[in-house]
Structures are given as structure tokens and as C-alpha cells.
Amino acid sequence: MNIQPQASHFIDGAYVEDTAGDKIDVIYPFTGKVVATVHAATPAIIEKAMEAATRAQREWASWTGTERGRVLRRAADIMRERNHDLSVLETYDTGKPYQETSVADATSGADALEYFGGLAGSLTGEHIQLGGGDFVYTRREALGVCVGIGAWNYPTQIASWKGAPALACGNAMIFKPSETTPLCALKVAEVLHEAGAPAGVYNVVQGMGAVGASLINDPRVAKVSLTGSVPTGQKVYAAAAAGVRHVTMELGGKSPIVIFDDADVENAVSGAILGNFYSTGQVCSNGTRVFVQKGIKEQFLRRMTERLKGVIMGDPQDEATNFGPMVSARQRDIVAGFIAKGIEEGARLVTGGKVIDGDGYFIEPTVFADVSDDMTIATDEIFGPVLSVLDFETEEEALRRANDTPFGLAASVFTADLTRAHRMVAGFEAGTCYINTHNLAPVEAPFGGSKLSGVGRENSKLAVDHYSEMKAVYVAMNDVEAPF
Ligand code: NAD
């Protein structure tokens, strides 16, 4: 499959190239070889995207919601029809196994397009009756040009999760993918335009952080939605604040999974596998601090070790492979550094821990036990397949320690005790909580973090509020009374 895109950028409904921009090589994480090359956006490219988006947004916002929704739902159908090719591309872009990408990436992008396509026709304001016959009505209006900036772990999904609600509300989008995975967002743009989105409504420009920064600082931009790390979020939020722009920040995490003695151990192990090893651990909401009540600790560790024998590492395009390489040599080295630190600080390495020799950026799924709260592997986001087991005795202790982090993205509890489950989630300082599962993100439910993990929510009806604003219109039915 030739995965070299027709050109680096997609602007005003067409592929656009400008080779004056810095070269960005796309490396397939399984082979370490360059499989495609794009160029970062030059100021001329950014200007072209801004002009196209600003112009197109006015026309797009004048369509009825039903008409916009029809385009999004058509795009969802096209995406599903092309799921195979889009999944193969996602696997080249990220190294995630096809076994995952074929069910989690273009499919979840299509879900977002379908869901927000369905909502578009029902977006309304409200009527507020006042005294004397006067009333106020509100108009739900688009924000304008929105900038989306993506991380590298879910390039198709992130481009769709930001694009679908933005477009449903009548905005235009300029999306900058991560420089590590620049290919998939171009396909999202292609699909939307094939489905009938007017030229300029959804644009993709490539580049490093500097391109993202130029986009945010442009006065024509009304909103910035970032998926990325906390340090980047702090910079992007500050830059957006200078222009008082709307923001959605989907940032990093160090989420807890709390497993009580009465939990179904097999389920808890499955949840911890999903919450630590899916996408080779490169998921923001991963539950990397696994608090296990002392009574079942050894059983949990034994079953986890046995279940990890089912890991099949190999060519990610092979459907049998269920564990891919890290996205880049750099990320692999960062994770290897954390593992070394875990050992140095006295955690017990239960299984894994090794970098695999060869061209691919593989690292073994790794489990540490006897981890204490102050160890680096328990405090820092690793963004790799490293699970830390921390022991606890009481519910009060588990909740206090689970919340003892500046992050607040996700949290889960495994228990058979219903009331305890609800008590725990009420106490969790996290935006996305789970009872007896972990890491699911259906489009119907809000997704996002509290504390340092972010601002705003993606998915669900709530996303509409983050991509539109209400204009209040006071209507007088009586003469104006003035004091003189
Ligand atoms: P990153 O913060 O390094 O980069 C994210 C994006 O921001 C990239 O496109 C990058 O080019 C851009 N960027 C960097 N500096 C910028 C600047 N000054 N101005 C504008 N844009 C800038 O993150 P990453 O390494 O690509 O992704 C991993 C991180 O993303 C992890 O922390 C992970 O938890 C987080 N993440 C969060 C979610 C979520 O929904 N909460 C989802 C996926 C990933």
C-alpha cells in the first residue's frame, strides 16, 4: 500500500504542497523505516488555511443543522466503508496493531461523525418569558474558526472527535496533527469533503509545536481544542488566554484503578490489561496506578502474569498481533528510562521490563509490585506499557491515595459492593470514572479530565456547548421607559 499522501496539507477542499516547510519523516514503528514524508506548514500555508476557513465558515453556518448533519452522517458511512484501508494507514502511522485499529479508530471517528451529524438538526436556543409580555430568546451560534491540535496516539479519532462537533455547530476547523503521526487526519479531511462539506470547512496543516502556536495566536481563531501533554496544555491554554479564546484541553493523566478484595479478580485483571496495555500503554486515561487490596494481591499478580503470556508481539499489520511497538524510538527510550527508575527506586519487577532488540520499537508489557506512592513510576505519566501495583487496606485509604495526584482524567473501582462502588466514584477527583471496567469512551458519554488533566469535555451533548455560544436577544413588547 502506498501511504505517501498526495501532498502535505489539505486546504480549501484540496491537497496543497509547499516544500519550503521543514521535512517531517513518517517512520513505521515496526521497521524503523521512513514510509512517507510531509512538510511543515510555512506562514503562506497557514495564511491560506486561515483565509479558506474564515470564508467557508460563514457559508457553512448559514446551512440548516439538518443539512450539515447529512454531510457528517454521509462522512460516517464513507469512513465505515473504508475502515480496512483507514485502519492499515492508522497502523502505519502509529504502530498500533491492526487488530485494534480495525475496531477502535476509524470506527470511533465514524461514531462521532454519525452522533454529531444526528444532533446537528436539533441544536436550538430557548425562549424565556419575562413580565409584561417581554421575552428573551437565545440563538445558539457557531464560534467561528476552530483550531484542533492532536496527539499521536489516536490520529483518526482525535481529528474526528474535534471535527464532528465543531462542524455540527457550524464552525470551520483547521486541524494540526501530531508531527509523529501526520497521515490519518488528511484522510478525515478527504472523507468530509467527499461527503459534501464545502471547501475550506475542514483543513489539515502539518507541523511541529511552532505551527500550532502560530495557529492559536491568529486573531481570526475563536477556539482551540488540544489533545496533548500537560506541559503543552499549559502553553496552549496561556496562548489562547491572551486572545480570550475558547478552549478544550484533553491532557495527560496518572489514573487509579482501585480493586477491592470482593471484586471478580478475572474482570479486574481484564480491566487492568485494558487500562495499561491497550495501544501499548499509549492511552491518556490509562489506570497506571493499580491499588489492590491486600487480600487478593498475590492472586491478582499471578493471574496478571499468566494472562500476559497471551501477548502476541509482531508485525502490527498481522491480524494475530495484539501488542504493537511504541510509536517512536524516543517514546520507547522514555519508557525504558521509567522502568530503570522503578527498579532503582526499589519497586519489585514482576514481569517484563525489557526493550526488545530489533528494528521495531518494542518494549515488553511490564508489571511492578510493591510500588509506593512517591516512586517516580507512581507519580509521573509514563505513556507506555508499565503497570504499577500499590497495596492498600481500607476504603478511606484507597480513596485518599487515589486522589493524591495533580492529574484527574480517569478513575475506576472494581468491587461487588454496589454502595461502595458509588461512594468511591463520588469521591474520585476525576472527570471520567468507571465501575467494574476501565478505558471505554463511547461517543454518547462525556470524556475529559479535571485538575491538571484538562478543561471541557469531548463527546456527548456537552461537546455542543464547547463549540457554540448562546446569544441572548431581549425583545421588548412595551414602550421603553427612560428616567428623563
Ligand atoms: P504533546 O503535548 O507533545 O503534543 C501534542 C500536540 O501539541 C502536538 O501536535 C504538538 O505538535 C503540539 N504542540 C506542542 N507544543 C505546542 C505549542 N507550544 N503550541 C501549540 N501546539 C503545540 O503530546 P504527545 O506526546 O503528542 O501526546 C501524548 C500526550 O497526550 C500524553 O500526555 C497523553 O496523556 C495526552 N493525551 C490526552 C488525551 C485526552 O483525551 N485527555 C488523549 C490522548 C493523548
Short mmCIF file of C-alpha atoms and ligand atoms in Angstrom, two decimals:
data_model
loop_
_atom_site.label_atom_id
_atom_site.label_comp_id
_atom_site.label_asym_id
_atom_site.label_seq_id
_atom_site.Cartn_x
_atom_site.Cartn_y
_atom_site.Cartn_z
CA MET A 1 0.00 0.00 0.00
CA ASN A 2 1.37 3.40 -1.00
CA ILE A 3 0.79 5.54 2.03
CA GLN A 4 2.52 8.69 0.82
CA PRO A 5 -0.25 11.34 0.76
CA GLN A 6 -0.84 13.36 -2.41
CA ALA A 7 0.54 16.39 -0.57
CA SER A 8 1.29 17.53 2.98
CA HIS A 9 -1.74 19.70 3.67
CA PHE A 10 -5.44 19.67 2.87
CA ILE A 11 -6.75 23.21 2.48
CA ASP A 12 -9.85 24.65 0.85
CA GLY A 13 -11.01 21.24 -0.31
CA ALA A 14 -7.75 20.17 -1.99
CA TYR A 15 -4.28 18.81 -1.31
CA VAL A 16 -1.65 21.54 -1.14
CA GLU A 17 2.13 21.30 -1.02
CA ASP A 18 4.85 23.75 -0.05
CA THR A 19 8.23 22.04 0.09
CA ALA A 20 9.78 25.12 1.67
CA GLY A 21 8.48 23.83 5.02
CA ASP A 22 10.68 21.59 7.22
CA LYS A 23 10.65 17.93 6.19
CA ILE A 24 8.79 15.58 8.54
CA ASP A 25 9.52 11.88 8.01
CA VAL A 26 6.84 9.37 8.95
CA ILE A 27 8.52 6.32 10.43
CA TYR A 28 6.74 2.98 10.65
CA PRO A 29 7.41 1.92 14.25
CA PHE A 30 7.63 -1.78 13.32
CA THR A 31 10.51 -1.38 10.87
CA GLY A 32 12.05 1.95 11.86
CA LYS A 33 11.90 2.87 8.14
CA VAL A 34 10.57 6.06 6.59
CA VAL A 35 7.26 5.26 4.88
CA ALA A 36 6.13 8.77 3.94
CA THR A 37 7.31 12.37 4.15
CA VAL A 38 5.40 15.59 4.63
CA HIS A 39 6.43 19.21 5.10
CA ALA A 40 5.60 21.55 7.95
CA ALA A 41 3.32 24.45 7.11
CA THR A 42 5.04 27.67 6.10
CA PRO A 43 3.47 31.04 7.01
CA ALA A 44 1.98 31.11 3.48
CA ILE A 45 0.26 27.76 4.06
CA ILE A 46 -1.09 28.90 7.44
CA GLU A 47 -2.44 32.06 5.83
CA LYS A 48 -4.09 30.05 3.08
CA ALA A 49 -5.77 27.81 5.66
CA MET A 50 -6.95 30.78 7.73
CA GLU A 51 -8.42 32.53 4.71
CA ALA A 52 -10.18 29.39 3.48
CA ALA A 53 -11.59 28.52 6.91
CA THR A 54 -12.78 32.07 7.61
CA ARG A 55 -14.56 32.30 4.27
CA ALA A 56 -16.04 28.79 4.33
CA GLN A 57 -17.30 29.08 7.90
CA ARG A 58 -19.74 31.85 7.01
CA GLU A 59 -21.36 29.77 4.29
CA TRP A 60 -21.36 26.56 6.38
CA ALA A 61 -23.03 28.31 9.32
CA SER A 62 -25.82 29.51 7.01
CA TRP A 63 -26.82 25.90 6.20
CA THR A 64 -29.53 24.34 8.32
CA GLY A 65 -28.36 21.98 11.02
CA THR A 66 -30.12 19.15 9.20
CA GLU A 67 -28.10 19.85 6.05
CA ARG A 68 -24.82 19.93 7.98
CA GLY A 69 -25.80 16.77 9.80
CA ARG A 70 -26.48 15.00 6.49
CA VAL A 71 -22.87 15.68 5.41
CA LEU A 72 -21.49 14.34 8.67
CA ARG A 73 -23.62 11.20 8.52
CA ARG A 74 -22.54 10.60 4.92
CA ALA A 75 -18.92 11.01 6.03
CA ALA A 76 -19.53 8.41 8.76
CA ASP A 77 -20.77 5.94 6.13
CA ILE A 78 -17.75 6.55 3.88
CA MET A 79 -15.43 6.10 6.83
CA ARG A 80 -17.01 2.77 7.72
CA GLU A 81 -16.83 1.58 4.10
CA ARG A 82 -13.11 2.41 4.10
CA ASN A 83 -12.43 1.02 7.54
CA HIS A 84 -9.90 -1.52 6.28
CA ASP A 85 -7.70 0.96 4.40
CA LEU A 86 -8.01 3.60 7.10
CA SER A 87 -7.03 1.03 9.74
CA VAL A 88 -3.99 -0.10 7.74
CA LEU A 89 -2.95 3.56 7.47
CA GLU A 90 -3.53 4.15 11.19
CA THR A 91 -1.29 1.15 11.89
CA TYR A 92 1.49 2.58 9.67
CA ASP A 93 1.10 5.99 11.31
CA THR A 94 1.14 4.75 14.93
CA GLY A 95 2.38 1.13 15.00
CA LYS A 96 -0.79 0.06 16.85
CA PRO A 97 -1.86 -3.43 15.78
CA TYR A 98 -4.45 -3.77 13.03
CA GLN A 99 -6.40 -5.99 15.45
CA GLU A 100 -7.02 -2.76 17.42
CA THR A 101 -7.11 -0.12 14.71
CA SER A 102 -9.75 -2.03 12.75
CA VAL A 103 -12.19 -1.75 15.68
CA ALA A 104 -11.15 1.41 17.53
CA ASP A 105 -10.02 4.21 15.24
CA ALA A 106 -11.89 4.92 12.00
CA THR A 107 -14.86 3.19 13.65
CA SER A 108 -14.83 5.58 16.59
CA GLY A 109 -14.27 8.51 14.21
CA ALA A 110 -17.35 7.36 12.28
CA ASP A 111 -19.32 7.10 15.52
CA ALA A 112 -18.52 10.75 16.29
CA LEU A 113 -19.49 11.88 12.79
CA GLU A 114 -22.75 9.95 12.99
CA TYR A 115 -23.60 11.07 16.53
CA PHE A 116 -22.95 14.78 15.97
CA GLY A 117 -24.48 14.51 12.50
CA GLY A 118 -27.62 13.25 14.22
CA LEU A 119 -27.59 16.08 16.76
CA ALA A 120 -26.95 18.89 14.28
CA GLY A 121 -30.58 19.36 13.25
CA SER A 122 -31.81 19.57 16.82
CA LEU A 123 -29.47 22.29 18.10
CA THR A 124 -31.59 25.16 19.32
CA GLY A 125 -31.76 28.09 21.65
CA GLU A 126 -34.61 28.70 24.09
CA HIS A 127 -37.45 31.08 24.81
CA ILE A 128 -37.57 32.81 28.20
CA GLN A 129 -40.81 34.57 29.11
CA LEU A 130 -40.49 37.78 31.14
CA GLY A 131 -43.02 40.11 32.79
CA GLY A 132 -45.29 42.41 30.80
CA GLY A 133 -45.06 40.30 27.68
CA ASP A 134 -41.35 40.93 27.14
CA PHE A 135 -39.26 37.89 26.42
CA VAL A 136 -35.74 36.75 25.66
CA TYR A 137 -34.78 34.17 23.12
CA THR A 138 -31.35 32.66 22.72
CA ARG A 139 -29.64 31.78 19.45
CA ARG A 140 -27.08 29.01 19.50
CA GLU A 141 -24.34 30.29 17.25
CA ALA A 142 -21.12 28.85 15.93
CA LEU A 143 -17.87 30.17 17.41
CA GLY A 144 -16.13 30.63 14.04
CA VAL A 145 -12.77 29.14 13.08
CA CYS A 146 -11.64 26.44 15.50
CA VAL A 147 -8.12 25.06 15.73
CA GLY A 148 -7.65 21.41 16.66
CA ILE A 149 -4.25 20.12 17.73
CA GLY A 150 -3.72 16.40 18.09
CA ALA A 151 -1.54 13.93 19.98
CA TRP A 152 -0.03 10.90 18.22
CA ASN A 153 -1.85 8.02 19.87
CA TYR A 154 -5.24 8.22 18.11
CA PRO A 155 -4.75 10.36 14.99
CA THR A 156 -8.00 9.45 13.19
CA GLN A 157 -10.12 9.51 16.34
CA ILE A 158 -8.78 12.85 17.60
CA ALA A 159 -9.25 14.51 14.19
CA SER A 160 -12.85 13.23 14.15
CA TRP A 161 -13.72 13.86 17.80
CA LYS A 162 -12.78 17.52 17.34
CA GLY A 163 -14.06 17.90 13.79
CA ALA A 164 -17.50 16.34 14.19
CA PRO A 165 -18.93 18.57 16.97
CA ALA A 166 -17.17 21.64 15.54
CA LEU A 167 -18.75 21.15 12.12
CA ALA A 168 -22.15 20.13 13.52
CA CYS A 169 -22.34 23.54 15.23
CA GLY A 170 -21.41 25.43 12.05
CA ASN A 171 -17.73 26.08 12.73
CA ALA A 172 -14.80 25.55 10.36
CA MET A 173 -11.76 23.63 11.57
CA ILE A 174 -8.05 23.85 10.98
CA PHE A 175 -6.54 20.68 12.38
CA LYS A 176 -2.84 20.20 13.07
CA PRO A 177 -1.98 16.55 13.67
CA SER A 178 0.95 15.47 15.75
CA GLU A 179 4.18 15.61 13.75
CA THR A 180 4.72 11.95 14.73
CA THR A 181 1.50 10.77 13.02
CA PRO A 182 0.60 13.24 10.27
CA LEU A 183 -1.17 10.94 7.80
CA CYS A 184 -4.60 9.95 9.13
CA ALA A 185 -6.14 13.41 9.59
CA LEU A 186 -5.66 14.04 5.86
CA LYS A 187 -7.99 11.11 5.22
CA VAL A 188 -10.59 12.54 7.60
CA ALA A 189 -10.50 15.78 5.57
CA GLU A 190 -10.81 13.84 2.30
CA VAL A 191 -13.80 11.88 3.59
CA LEU A 192 -15.61 15.00 4.84
CA HIS A 193 -15.20 16.76 1.51
CA GLU A 194 -16.30 13.72 -0.45
CA ALA A 195 -19.37 13.66 1.77
CA GLY A 196 -20.22 17.21 0.72
CA ALA A 197 -18.56 19.57 3.21
CA PRO A 198 -17.86 22.84 1.38
CA ALA A 199 -14.20 23.54 0.55
CA GLY A 200 -12.43 25.14 3.50
CA VAL A 201 -14.68 23.80 6.23
CA TYR A 202 -12.17 21.19 7.42
CA ASN A 203 -8.48 21.83 6.75
CA VAL A 204 -5.35 19.99 7.81
CA VAL A 205 -1.95 21.62 8.14
CA GLN A 206 1.20 19.83 9.23
CA GLY A 207 3.92 20.94 11.58
CA MET A 208 5.60 20.85 14.97
CA GLY A 209 4.55 22.86 18.02
CA ALA A 210 5.56 26.13 16.35
CA VAL A 211 2.87 25.72 13.69
CA GLY A 212 0.33 25.00 16.43
CA ALA A 213 1.45 28.14 18.25
CA SER A 214 1.05 30.31 15.11
CA LEU A 215 -2.46 28.98 14.60
CA ILE A 216 -3.50 29.75 18.17
CA ASN A 217 -2.13 33.27 18.03
CA ASP A 218 -4.06 34.21 14.90
CA PRO A 219 -6.80 36.72 15.77
CA ARG A 220 -9.20 35.01 13.35
CA VAL A 221 -9.31 31.94 15.61
CA ALA A 222 -12.21 31.61 18.07
CA LYS A 223 -11.37 28.34 19.79
CA VAL A 224 -8.54 25.91 20.41
CA SER A 225 -9.00 22.26 21.26
CA LEU A 226 -5.83 20.42 22.22
CA THR A 227 -5.16 16.78 22.94
CA GLY A 228 -1.67 16.53 24.37
CA SER A 229 0.50 16.52 27.44
CA VAL A 230 0.09 18.79 30.47
CA PRO A 231 3.18 20.95 29.73
CA THR A 232 1.93 21.58 26.17
CA GLY A 233 -1.57 22.22 27.53
CA GLN A 234 -0.24 24.86 29.87
CA LYS A 235 1.45 26.68 26.97
CA VAL A 236 -1.53 26.39 24.64
CA TYR A 237 -4.01 27.46 27.34
CA ALA A 238 -1.87 30.52 28.15
CA ALA A 239 -1.59 31.48 24.47
CA ALA A 240 -5.34 31.05 24.00
CA ALA A 241 -5.96 33.15 27.11
CA ALA A 242 -4.05 36.06 25.60
CA GLY A 243 -6.70 36.23 22.89
CA VAL A 244 -9.53 35.20 25.29
CA ARG A 245 -10.30 32.24 23.04
CA HIS A 246 -12.46 29.27 23.99
CA VAL A 247 -10.50 26.15 24.91
CA THR A 248 -10.93 22.44 25.33
CA MET A 249 -7.91 20.75 26.88
CA GLU A 250 -7.60 16.96 26.83
CA LEU A 251 -4.36 16.38 28.66
CA GLY A 252 -2.39 13.68 30.42
CA GLY A 253 -3.18 11.52 33.41
CA LYS A 254 -1.96 9.12 36.07
CA SER A 255 -5.25 7.47 36.77
CA PRO A 256 -6.03 4.99 39.55
CA ILE A 257 -7.76 1.61 39.33
CA VAL A 258 -8.89 0.51 42.81
CA ILE A 259 -9.54 -3.21 43.21
CA PHE A 260 -11.21 -4.44 46.41
CA ASP A 261 -10.93 -7.94 47.84
CA ASP A 262 -14.53 -8.70 46.87
CA ALA A 263 -14.01 -7.90 43.17
CA ASP A 264 -14.22 -10.51 40.45
CA VAL A 265 -10.46 -10.95 40.04
CA GLU A 266 -10.64 -12.08 36.41
CA ASN A 267 -12.62 -8.97 35.49
CA ALA A 268 -10.26 -6.77 37.44
CA VAL A 269 -7.28 -8.27 35.62
CA SER A 270 -9.05 -7.67 32.28
CA GLY A 271 -9.76 -4.06 33.28
CA ALA A 272 -6.16 -3.52 34.30
CA ILE A 273 -4.98 -5.04 30.99
CA LEU A 274 -7.25 -2.68 29.03
CA GLY A 275 -6.15 0.18 31.25
CA ASN A 276 -2.42 -0.41 30.86
CA PHE A 277 -1.54 -2.39 27.76
CA TYR A 278 -4.09 -1.49 25.07
CA SER A 279 -2.32 0.59 22.39
CA THR A 280 0.90 -0.50 24.08
CA GLY A 281 0.02 1.68 27.03
CA GLN A 282 -0.19 4.87 24.97
CA VAL A 283 -3.62 5.95 26.21
CA CYS A 284 -4.22 9.13 28.20
CA SER A 285 -6.86 7.62 30.51
CA ASN A 286 -4.78 4.57 31.43
CA GLY A 287 -5.11 3.36 35.01
CA THR A 288 -1.42 3.04 35.67
CA ARG A 289 -1.68 3.12 39.48
CA VAL A 290 -3.43 -0.13 40.32
CA PHE A 291 -4.38 -0.17 44.00
CA VAL A 292 -5.03 -3.78 45.01
CA GLN A 293 -6.44 -4.64 48.43
CA LYS A 294 -4.01 -6.85 50.30
CA GLY A 295 -6.21 -9.96 50.43
CA ILE A 296 -6.15 -10.53 46.66
CA LYS A 297 -2.80 -9.03 45.77
CA GLU A 298 -0.93 -12.28 45.11
CA GLN A 299 -3.86 -13.77 43.22
CA PHE A 300 -4.08 -10.61 41.09
CA LEU A 301 -0.37 -10.66 40.30
CA ARG A 302 -0.41 -14.38 39.50
CA ARG A 303 -3.35 -14.08 37.10
CA MET A 304 -1.94 -10.92 35.50
CA THR A 305 1.36 -12.68 34.86
CA GLU A 306 -0.44 -15.70 33.38
CA ARG A 307 -2.70 -13.56 31.19
CA LEU A 308 0.28 -11.61 29.84
CA LYS A 309 1.53 -14.86 28.31
CA GLY A 310 -1.25 -14.25 25.76
CA VAL A 311 0.58 -11.19 24.41
CA ILE A 312 1.47 -11.60 20.73
CA MET A 313 4.09 -9.09 19.62
CA GLY A 314 4.95 -8.91 15.98
CA ASP A 315 4.06 -7.31 12.68
CA PRO A 316 1.22 -4.94 13.62
CA GLN A 317 -0.40 -5.43 10.20
CA ASP A 318 -0.80 -9.14 11.02
CA GLU A 319 -4.27 -9.67 12.48
CA ALA A 320 -2.94 -12.08 15.08
CA THR A 321 -0.67 -9.45 16.66
CA ASN A 322 -2.24 -7.93 19.77
CA PHE A 323 0.66 -5.84 21.09
CA GLY A 324 2.49 -3.36 18.89
CA PRO A 325 5.68 -1.34 19.17
CA MET A 326 5.91 2.08 20.81
CA VAL A 327 5.17 4.96 18.44
CA SER A 328 8.80 6.09 18.22
CA ALA A 329 12.33 5.27 19.34
CA ARG A 330 12.13 8.36 21.55
CA GLN A 331 8.99 7.19 23.33
CA ARG A 332 10.47 3.70 23.76
CA ASP A 333 13.57 5.23 25.36
CA ILE A 334 11.47 7.42 27.67
CA VAL A 335 9.54 4.35 28.85
CA ALA A 336 12.75 2.29 29.27
CA GLY A 337 14.06 5.15 31.43
CA PHE A 338 10.99 4.95 33.69
CA ILE A 339 11.37 1.19 34.03
CA ALA A 340 15.03 1.62 35.05
CA LYS A 341 13.95 4.25 37.57
CA GLY A 342 11.31 1.89 39.01
CA ILE A 343 13.94 -0.77 39.62
CA GLU A 344 16.42 1.76 41.03
CA GLU A 345 13.83 3.16 43.46
CA GLY A 346 13.05 -0.31 44.82
CA ALA A 347 9.85 -1.46 43.09
CA ARG A 348 9.62 -5.24 42.51
CA LEU A 349 9.70 -6.12 38.81
CA VAL A 350 7.13 -8.90 38.45
CA THR A 351 7.26 -9.39 34.70
CA GLY A 352 8.54 -7.71 31.53
CA GLY A 353 10.81 -4.70 31.69
CA LYS A 354 12.95 -5.35 28.63
CA VAL A 355 13.40 -3.48 25.37
CA ILE A 356 13.28 -5.99 22.51
CA ASP A 357 16.26 -5.96 20.15
CA GLY A 358 15.49 -5.34 16.50
CA ASP A 359 14.18 -2.67 14.17
CA GLY A 360 10.75 -2.26 15.80
CA TYR A 361 10.36 -0.10 18.91
CA PHE A 362 9.07 -2.91 21.12
CA ILE A 363 9.13 -2.95 24.87
CA GLU A 364 7.68 -5.76 26.98
CA PRO A 365 4.47 -5.26 28.93
CA THR A 366 5.78 -4.56 32.39
CA VAL A 367 4.30 -5.08 35.84
CA PHE A 368 5.77 -3.69 39.04
CA ALA A 369 4.57 -4.63 42.54
CA ASP A 370 5.31 -3.14 45.97
CA VAL A 371 5.19 0.34 44.45
CA SER A 372 4.91 3.22 46.90
CA ASP A 373 3.12 6.49 46.25
CA ASP A 374 6.27 8.59 46.00
CA MET A 375 8.13 6.45 43.45
CA THR A 376 8.60 8.11 40.06
CA ILE A 377 6.65 5.33 38.30
CA ALA A 378 3.68 6.15 40.58
CA THR A 379 3.79 9.93 40.17
CA ASP A 380 4.73 10.60 36.52
CA GLU A 381 2.78 9.88 33.35
CA ILE A 382 4.81 7.19 31.55
CA PHE A 383 2.67 6.72 28.42
CA GLY A 384 3.84 3.18 27.87
CA PRO A 385 3.03 -0.40 28.97
CA VAL A 386 4.03 -0.11 32.61
CA LEU A 387 1.56 -1.15 35.34
CA SER A 388 2.29 -0.39 38.99
CA VAL A 389 0.58 -2.32 41.78
CA LEU A 390 0.19 -0.46 45.07
CA ASP A 391 -1.17 -2.24 48.18
CA PHE A 392 -3.94 -0.83 50.36
CA GLU A 393 -6.05 -1.93 53.32
CA THR A 394 -9.08 0.35 53.77
CA GLU A 395 -11.55 2.15 51.50
CA GLU A 396 -10.75 5.53 53.06
CA GLU A 397 -7.04 4.97 52.47
CA ALA A 398 -7.57 3.87 48.85
CA LEU A 399 -9.66 6.94 48.00
CA ARG A 400 -7.25 9.36 49.64
CA ARG A 401 -4.23 7.89 47.84
CA ALA A 402 -6.08 7.54 44.51
CA ASN A 403 -6.81 11.29 44.62
CA ASP A 404 -3.32 12.25 45.73
CA THR A 405 -2.18 13.35 42.27
CA PRO A 406 -2.32 16.62 40.35
CA PHE A 407 -3.97 14.75 37.45
CA GLY A 408 -7.70 13.95 37.26
CA LEU A 409 -8.51 12.29 33.98
CA ALA A 410 -9.98 8.88 34.85
CA ALA A 411 -10.52 6.55 37.81
CA SER A 412 -12.12 3.18 38.29
CA VAL A 413 -13.22 0.87 41.06
CA PHE A 414 -13.66 -2.89 40.96
CA THR A 415 -15.91 -4.26 43.70
CA ALA A 416 -19.03 -6.39 44.17
CA ASP A 417 -20.35 -3.92 46.76
CA LEU A 418 -22.76 -1.55 44.97
CA THR A 419 -22.87 1.17 47.58
CA ARG A 420 -19.11 1.19 47.95
CA ALA A 421 -18.72 1.50 44.17
CA HIS A 422 -20.91 4.61 44.09
CA ARG A 423 -19.24 6.07 47.20
CA MET A 424 -15.87 5.65 45.56
CA VAL A 425 -16.82 7.28 42.24
CA ALA A 426 -18.49 10.15 44.09
CA GLY A 427 -15.18 10.69 45.89
CA PHE A 428 -12.86 10.32 42.88
CA GLU A 429 -11.35 13.59 41.67
CA ALA A 430 -11.53 12.62 38.01
CA GLY A 431 -13.63 13.54 35.00
CA THR A 432 -14.21 10.04 33.65
CA CYS A 433 -15.00 7.22 36.10
CA TYR A 434 -15.74 3.53 35.73
CA ILE A 435 -17.33 0.86 37.89
CA ASN A 436 -16.04 -2.65 37.15
CA THR A 437 -14.40 -1.69 33.86
CA HIS A 438 -11.84 0.81 32.55
CA ASN A 439 -10.99 2.88 29.45
CA LEU A 440 -14.21 2.81 27.46
CA ALA A 441 -15.06 6.05 25.65
CA PRO A 442 -18.36 5.79 23.77
CA VAL A 443 -19.30 8.93 21.86
CA GLU A 444 -22.59 9.21 23.79
CA ALA A 445 -20.77 9.85 27.10
CA PRO A 446 -18.75 12.92 28.11
CA PHE A 447 -15.00 12.37 28.13
CA GLY A 448 -12.40 14.59 29.74
CA GLY A 449 -10.46 15.44 32.85
CA SER A 450 -10.41 17.60 35.92
CA LYS A 451 -7.43 19.13 37.76
CA LEU A 452 -4.32 19.23 35.51
CA SER A 453 -5.88 16.73 33.10
CA GLY A 454 -7.95 19.28 31.32
CA VAL A 455 -10.78 21.68 30.76
CA GLY A 456 -14.05 20.95 28.98
CA ARG A 457 -15.43 17.68 27.68
CA GLU A 458 -15.38 15.91 24.35
CA ASN A 459 -18.17 13.67 23.01
CA SER A 460 -21.81 13.61 24.21
CA LYS A 461 -24.27 16.51 24.04
CA LEU A 462 -21.90 18.50 26.27
CA ALA A 463 -19.42 18.93 23.41
CA VAL A 464 -22.01 21.10 21.65
CA ASP A 465 -21.66 23.70 24.42
CA HIS A 466 -17.93 23.77 23.84
CA TYR A 467 -18.31 24.50 20.11
CA SER A 468 -21.12 27.06 20.20
CA GLU A 469 -22.22 30.05 22.23
CA MET A 470 -25.58 31.48 23.15
CA LYS A 471 -26.59 34.91 22.00
CA ALA A 472 -29.35 36.33 24.20
CA VAL A 473 -31.92 38.54 22.44
CA TYR A 474 -34.18 40.73 24.60
CA VAL A 475 -37.48 41.54 22.89
CA ALA A 476 -39.47 44.48 24.26
CA MET A 477 -43.25 44.34 23.78
CA ASN A 478 -43.84 47.69 25.52
CA ASP A 479 -42.60 51.26 25.23
CA VAL A 480 -39.12 51.92 26.59
CA GLU A 481 -39.24 53.59 29.99
CA ALA A 482 -36.42 56.09 30.47
CA PRO A 483 -35.79 58.32 33.56
CA PHE A 484 -35.70 61.54 31.51
P1 NAD B 1 2.45 16.72 23.11
O1 NAD B 1 1.94 17.57 24.20
O2 NAD B 1 3.91 16.57 22.97
O3 NAD B 1 1.92 17.27 21.69
C1 NAD B 1 0.55 17.41 21.41
C2 NAD B 1 0.37 18.32 20.22
O4 NAD B 1 0.68 19.65 20.60
C3 NAD B 1 1.26 18.01 19.03
O5 NAD B 1 0.51 18.14 17.85
C4 NAD B 1 2.32 19.08 19.12
O6 NAD B 1 2.92 19.39 17.87
C5 NAD B 1 1.53 20.24 19.64
N1 NAD B 1 2.29 21.28 20.32
C6 NAD B 1 3.44 21.15 21.04
N2 NAD B 1 3.83 22.36 21.54
C7 NAD B 1 2.91 23.26 21.13
C8 NAD B 1 2.75 24.67 21.32
N3 NAD B 1 3.60 25.38 22.06
N4 NAD B 1 1.68 25.27 20.77
C9 NAD B 1 0.78 24.56 20.05
N5 NAD B 1 0.89 23.23 19.82
C10 NAD B 1 1.93 22.59 20.36
O7 NAD B 1 1.71 15.33 23.30
P2 NAD B 1 2.00 13.94 22.56
O8 NAD B 1 3.32 13.45 23.05
O9 NAD B 1 1.75 14.09 21.11
O10 NAD B 1 0.84 13.03 23.16
C11 NAD B 1 0.89 12.39 24.39
C12 NAD B 1 0.18 13.20 25.46
O11 NAD B 1 -1.16 13.46 25.06
C13 NAD B 1 0.08 12.44 26.76
O12 NAD B 1 0.32 13.31 27.84
C14 NAD B 1 -1.37 11.97 26.78
O13 NAD B 1 -1.87 11.71 28.06
C15 NAD B 1 -2.05 13.09 26.10
N6 NAD B 1 -3.34 12.64 25.55
C16 NAD B 1 -4.51 13.07 26.15
C17 NAD B 1 -5.74 12.62 25.68
C18 NAD B 1 -7.03 13.05 26.33
O14 NAD B 1 -8.08 12.93 25.71
N7 NAD B 1 -7.04 13.55 27.55
C19 NAD B 1 -5.79 11.75 24.59
C20 NAD B 1 -4.59 11.33 24.01
C21 NAD B 1 -3.37 11.80 24.50
#
